[in-house]
Short mmCIF file of C-alpha atoms and ligand atoms in Angstrom, two decimals:
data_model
loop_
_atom_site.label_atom_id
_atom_site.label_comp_id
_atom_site.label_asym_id
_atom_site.label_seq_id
_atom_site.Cartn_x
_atom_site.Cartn_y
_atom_site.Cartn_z
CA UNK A 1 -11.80 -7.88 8.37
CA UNK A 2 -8.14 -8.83 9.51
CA UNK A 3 -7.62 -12.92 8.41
CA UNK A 4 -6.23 -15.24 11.15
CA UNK A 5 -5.11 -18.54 10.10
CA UNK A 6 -4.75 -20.99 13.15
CA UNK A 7 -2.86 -24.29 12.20
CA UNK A 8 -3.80 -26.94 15.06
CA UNK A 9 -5.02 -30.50 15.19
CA UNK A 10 -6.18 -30.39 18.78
CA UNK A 11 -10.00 -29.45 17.76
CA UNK A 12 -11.08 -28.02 21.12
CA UNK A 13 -7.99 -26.05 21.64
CA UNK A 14 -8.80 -24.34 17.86
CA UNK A 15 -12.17 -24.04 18.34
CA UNK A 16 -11.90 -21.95 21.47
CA UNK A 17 -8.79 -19.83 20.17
CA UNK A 18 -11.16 -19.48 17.21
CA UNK A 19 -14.13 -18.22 19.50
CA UNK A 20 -12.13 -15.70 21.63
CA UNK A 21 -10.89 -13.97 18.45
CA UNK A 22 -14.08 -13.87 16.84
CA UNK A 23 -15.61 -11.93 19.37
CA UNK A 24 -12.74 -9.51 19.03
CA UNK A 25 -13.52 -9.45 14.66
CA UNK A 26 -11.24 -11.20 13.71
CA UNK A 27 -12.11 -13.42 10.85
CA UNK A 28 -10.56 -17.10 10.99
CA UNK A 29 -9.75 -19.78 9.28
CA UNK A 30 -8.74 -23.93 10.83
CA UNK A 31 -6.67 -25.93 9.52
CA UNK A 32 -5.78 -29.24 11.13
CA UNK A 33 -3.34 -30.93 9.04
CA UNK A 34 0.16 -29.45 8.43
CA UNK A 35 0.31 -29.85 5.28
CA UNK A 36 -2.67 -28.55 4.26
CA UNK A 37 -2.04 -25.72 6.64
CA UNK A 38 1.31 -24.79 4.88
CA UNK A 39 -0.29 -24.60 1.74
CA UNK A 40 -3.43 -22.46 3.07
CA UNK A 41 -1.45 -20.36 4.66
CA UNK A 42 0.62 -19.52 2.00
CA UNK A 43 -2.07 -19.22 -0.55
CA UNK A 44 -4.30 -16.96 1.13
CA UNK A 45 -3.47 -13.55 2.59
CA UNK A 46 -3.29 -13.50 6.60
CA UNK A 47 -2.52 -10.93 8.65
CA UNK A 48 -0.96 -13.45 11.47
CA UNK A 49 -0.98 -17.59 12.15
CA UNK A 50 -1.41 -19.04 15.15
CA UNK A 51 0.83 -22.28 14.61
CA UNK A 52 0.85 -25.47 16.51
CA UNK A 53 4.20 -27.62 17.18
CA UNK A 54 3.47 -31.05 16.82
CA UNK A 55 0.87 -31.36 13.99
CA UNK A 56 0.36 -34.48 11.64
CA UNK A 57 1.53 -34.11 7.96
CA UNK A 58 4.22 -32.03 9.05
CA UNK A 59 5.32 -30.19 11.90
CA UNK A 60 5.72 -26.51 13.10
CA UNK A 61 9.40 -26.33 12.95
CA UNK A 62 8.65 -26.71 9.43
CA UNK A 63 5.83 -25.30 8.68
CA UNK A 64 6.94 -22.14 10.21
CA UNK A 65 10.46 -22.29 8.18
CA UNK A 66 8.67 -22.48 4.99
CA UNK A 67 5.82 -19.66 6.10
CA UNK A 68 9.21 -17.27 6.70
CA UNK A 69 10.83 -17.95 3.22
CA UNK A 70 7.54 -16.08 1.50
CA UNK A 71 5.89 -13.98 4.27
CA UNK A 72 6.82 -11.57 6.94
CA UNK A 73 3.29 -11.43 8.36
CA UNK A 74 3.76 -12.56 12.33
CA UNK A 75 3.88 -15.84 13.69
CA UNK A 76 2.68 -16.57 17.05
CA UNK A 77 3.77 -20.72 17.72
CA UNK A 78 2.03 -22.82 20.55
CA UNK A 79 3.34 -25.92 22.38
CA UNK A 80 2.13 -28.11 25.09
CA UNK A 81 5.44 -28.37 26.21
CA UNK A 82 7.44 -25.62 28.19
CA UNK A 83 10.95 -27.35 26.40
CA UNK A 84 9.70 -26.64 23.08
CA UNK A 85 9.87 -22.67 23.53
CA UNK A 86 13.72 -22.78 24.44
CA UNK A 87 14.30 -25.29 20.90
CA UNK A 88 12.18 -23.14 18.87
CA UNK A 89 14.49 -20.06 19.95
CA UNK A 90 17.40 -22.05 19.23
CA UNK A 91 16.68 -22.71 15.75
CA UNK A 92 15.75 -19.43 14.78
CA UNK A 93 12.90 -19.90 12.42
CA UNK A 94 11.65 -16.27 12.62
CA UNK A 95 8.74 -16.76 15.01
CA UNK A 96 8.11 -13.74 16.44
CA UNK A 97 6.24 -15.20 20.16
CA UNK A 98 5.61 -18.57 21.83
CA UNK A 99 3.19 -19.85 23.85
CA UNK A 100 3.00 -22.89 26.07
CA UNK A 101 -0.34 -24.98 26.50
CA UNK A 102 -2.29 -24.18 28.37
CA UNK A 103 -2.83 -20.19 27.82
CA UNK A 104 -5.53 -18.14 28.64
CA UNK A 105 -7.22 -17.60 24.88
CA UNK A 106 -7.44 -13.71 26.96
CA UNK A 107 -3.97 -13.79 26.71
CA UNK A 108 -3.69 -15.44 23.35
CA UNK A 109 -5.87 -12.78 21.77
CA UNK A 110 -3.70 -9.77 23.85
CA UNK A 111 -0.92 -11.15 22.01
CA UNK A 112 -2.29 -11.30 18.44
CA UNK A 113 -3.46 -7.48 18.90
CA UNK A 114 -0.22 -6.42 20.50
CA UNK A 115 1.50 -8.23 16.87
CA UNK A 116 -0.45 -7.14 14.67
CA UNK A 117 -0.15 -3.38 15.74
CA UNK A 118 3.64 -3.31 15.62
CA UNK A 119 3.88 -5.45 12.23
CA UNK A 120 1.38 -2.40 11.09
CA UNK A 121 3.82 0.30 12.75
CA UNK A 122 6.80 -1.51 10.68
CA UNK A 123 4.87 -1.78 7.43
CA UNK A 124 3.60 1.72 7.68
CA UNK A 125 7.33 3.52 8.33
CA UNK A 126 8.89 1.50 5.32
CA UNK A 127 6.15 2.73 3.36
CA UNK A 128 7.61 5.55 0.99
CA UNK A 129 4.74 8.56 0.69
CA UNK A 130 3.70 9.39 -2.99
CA UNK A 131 5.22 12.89 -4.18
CA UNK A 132 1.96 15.06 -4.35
CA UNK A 133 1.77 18.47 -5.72
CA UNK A 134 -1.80 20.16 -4.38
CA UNK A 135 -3.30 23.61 -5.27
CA UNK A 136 -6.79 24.31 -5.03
CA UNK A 137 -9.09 21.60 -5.57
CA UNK A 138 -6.09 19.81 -8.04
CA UNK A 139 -4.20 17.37 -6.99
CA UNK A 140 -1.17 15.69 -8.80
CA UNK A 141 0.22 12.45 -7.56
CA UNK A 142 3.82 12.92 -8.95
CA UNK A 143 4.84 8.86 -7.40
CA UNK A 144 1.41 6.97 -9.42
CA UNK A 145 1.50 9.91 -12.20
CA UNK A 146 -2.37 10.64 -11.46
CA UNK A 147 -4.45 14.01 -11.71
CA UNK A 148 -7.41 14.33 -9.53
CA UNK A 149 -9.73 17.16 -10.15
CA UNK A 150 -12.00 17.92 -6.86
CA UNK A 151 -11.69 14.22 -6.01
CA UNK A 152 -12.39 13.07 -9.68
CA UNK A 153 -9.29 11.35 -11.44
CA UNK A 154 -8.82 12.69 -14.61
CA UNK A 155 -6.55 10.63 -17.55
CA UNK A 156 -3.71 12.78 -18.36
CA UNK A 157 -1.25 11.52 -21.45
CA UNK A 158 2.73 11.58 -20.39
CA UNK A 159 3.21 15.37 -22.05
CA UNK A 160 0.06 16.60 -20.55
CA UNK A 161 0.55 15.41 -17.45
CA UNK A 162 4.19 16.74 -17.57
CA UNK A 163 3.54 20.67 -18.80
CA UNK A 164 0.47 20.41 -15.69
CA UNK A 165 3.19 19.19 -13.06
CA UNK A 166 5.67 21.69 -14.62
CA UNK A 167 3.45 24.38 -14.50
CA UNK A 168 1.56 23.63 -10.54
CA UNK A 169 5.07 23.42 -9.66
CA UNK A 170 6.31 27.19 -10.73
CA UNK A 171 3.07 28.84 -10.33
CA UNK A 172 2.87 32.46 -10.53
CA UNK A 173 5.93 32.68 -13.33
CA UNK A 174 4.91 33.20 -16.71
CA UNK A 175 6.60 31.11 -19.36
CA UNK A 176 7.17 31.40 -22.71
CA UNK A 177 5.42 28.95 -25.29
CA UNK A 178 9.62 28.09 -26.62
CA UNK A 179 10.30 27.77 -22.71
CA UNK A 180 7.71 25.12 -22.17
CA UNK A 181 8.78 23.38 -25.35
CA UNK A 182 11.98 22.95 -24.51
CA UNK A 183 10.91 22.08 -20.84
CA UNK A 184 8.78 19.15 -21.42
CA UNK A 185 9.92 18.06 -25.23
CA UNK A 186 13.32 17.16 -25.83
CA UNK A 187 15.17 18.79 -28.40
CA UNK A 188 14.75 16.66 -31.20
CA UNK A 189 10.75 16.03 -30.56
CA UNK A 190 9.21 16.87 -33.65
CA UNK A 191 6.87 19.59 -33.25
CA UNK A 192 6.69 23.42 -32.76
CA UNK A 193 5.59 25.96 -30.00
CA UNK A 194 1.98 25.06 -31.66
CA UNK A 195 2.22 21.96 -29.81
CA UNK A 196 2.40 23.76 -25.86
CA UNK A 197 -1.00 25.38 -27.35
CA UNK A 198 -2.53 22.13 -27.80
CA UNK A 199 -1.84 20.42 -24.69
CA UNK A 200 -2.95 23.81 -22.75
CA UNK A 201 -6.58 23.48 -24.29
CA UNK A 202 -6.40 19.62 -23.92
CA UNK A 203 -5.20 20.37 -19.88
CA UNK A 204 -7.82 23.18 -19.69
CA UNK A 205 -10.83 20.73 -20.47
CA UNK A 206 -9.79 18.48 -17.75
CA UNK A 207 -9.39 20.77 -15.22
CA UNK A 208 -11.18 23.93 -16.14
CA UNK A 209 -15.11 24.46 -15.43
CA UNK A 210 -15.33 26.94 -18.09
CA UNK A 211 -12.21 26.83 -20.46
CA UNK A 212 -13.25 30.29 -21.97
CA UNK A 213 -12.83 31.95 -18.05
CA UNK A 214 -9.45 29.46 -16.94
CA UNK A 215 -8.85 29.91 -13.32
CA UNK A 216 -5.56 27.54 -13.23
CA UNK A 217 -3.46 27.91 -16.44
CA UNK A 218 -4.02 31.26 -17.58
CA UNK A 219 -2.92 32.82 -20.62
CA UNK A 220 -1.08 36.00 -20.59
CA UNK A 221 -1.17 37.51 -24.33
CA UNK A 222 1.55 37.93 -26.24
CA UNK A 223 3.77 36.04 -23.81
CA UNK A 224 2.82 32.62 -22.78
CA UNK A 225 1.19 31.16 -19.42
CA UNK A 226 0.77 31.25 -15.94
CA UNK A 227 -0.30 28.62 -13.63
CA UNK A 228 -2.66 30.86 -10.97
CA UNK A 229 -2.35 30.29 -7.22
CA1 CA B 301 -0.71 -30.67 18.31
#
């Protein structure tokens, strides 16, 4: 449920802003001090606060200057007077609406919807996608490093995971056992070609249903192996 933190000390004015956004399942939390408000509202996660000017403790200008310094969740501030909008503009203190008492609590919850959706659009286009390799019921999540067989993660150590991603990602082209080696060991690793062999069986038994009959990683005799598309 999306958290709503409304910092006001007019009790009736809350309570109703509180009721209106309820109904629309929103979950929400009072506060009616502003000092206590400050510190709830940046010690809980909230999706958006609804923030009152004048508030005992400490006002809005304030409250909504420290809010900004930590948080870029949206801040919808209140007023009773019409003035109050134009100095709150003036000071830029990153609010990102205004409302003047009395507002329809209609309105009031139009406006918290119409935030919320665009902070989501903003979050959700700076959010990088993970780097995912998929063939058949395997995927590999290059960005978390994380191997999911037919929905099950599976725990893959660093080399194993990196011969499987090497392998998904040139499938069809046989490699040589010294070609794979070199590929995912460095030089200087200590080791052999024996080594590939391992890791195959140990990749094989987390991805395989029957290791004897592989229908990923297969091995071509004599030569080395082929990841199967
Ligand atoms: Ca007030």
């Amino acid at each position: 449920m999306t958290k709503i933190l409304i910092i006001e000390d007019e009790e009736a004015i809350a309570e109703l802003e509180k009721d209106y956004l309820e109904i629309s399942d929103f979950q929400v939390t009072i506060e009616r001090d502003g000092k206590q408000g400050l510190k709830t509202a940046l010690s809980e996660d909230f999706a958006l606060i609804i923030l009152d000017l004048m508030l005992p403790g400490m006002d809005g200008y304030e409250i909504c200057k420290e809010i900004r310094n930590q948080k870029n969740i949206p801040i919808i501030m209140v007023s009773a007077k019409k003035d109050d909008i134009d100095k709150i503009r003036g000071l830029g203190l990153g609010a990102d609406d205004y409302m003047t008492k009395p507002f329809s609590p209609s309105e009031l919850v139009a406006r918290v919807k119409a935030h919320l959706s665009r902070y989501e659009r903003l979050i959700g286009s700076t959010q990088k996608q993970n780097d995912i390799v998929e063939i058949r019921g395997i995927k590999i999540d290059k960005t978390a490093r994380r191997v999911y067989v037919n929905g099950e993660e599976k725990i893959f150590t660093t080399k194993e995971f990196d011969l499987l991603t090497f392998l998904a990602e040139n499938p069809n082209h046989v490699f040589k056992k010294e070609e794979l080696f070199r590929e995912i060991w460095d030089m200087d690793s200590i080791g052999d070609i024996a080594t590939v062999t391992v890791h195959i069986k140990k990749i094989r038994e987390k991805i395989e249903v029957d290791t004897s009959k592989p229908q990923y990683i297969e091995t071509i005799w004599g030569v080395g192996y082929r990841f199967r598309v």
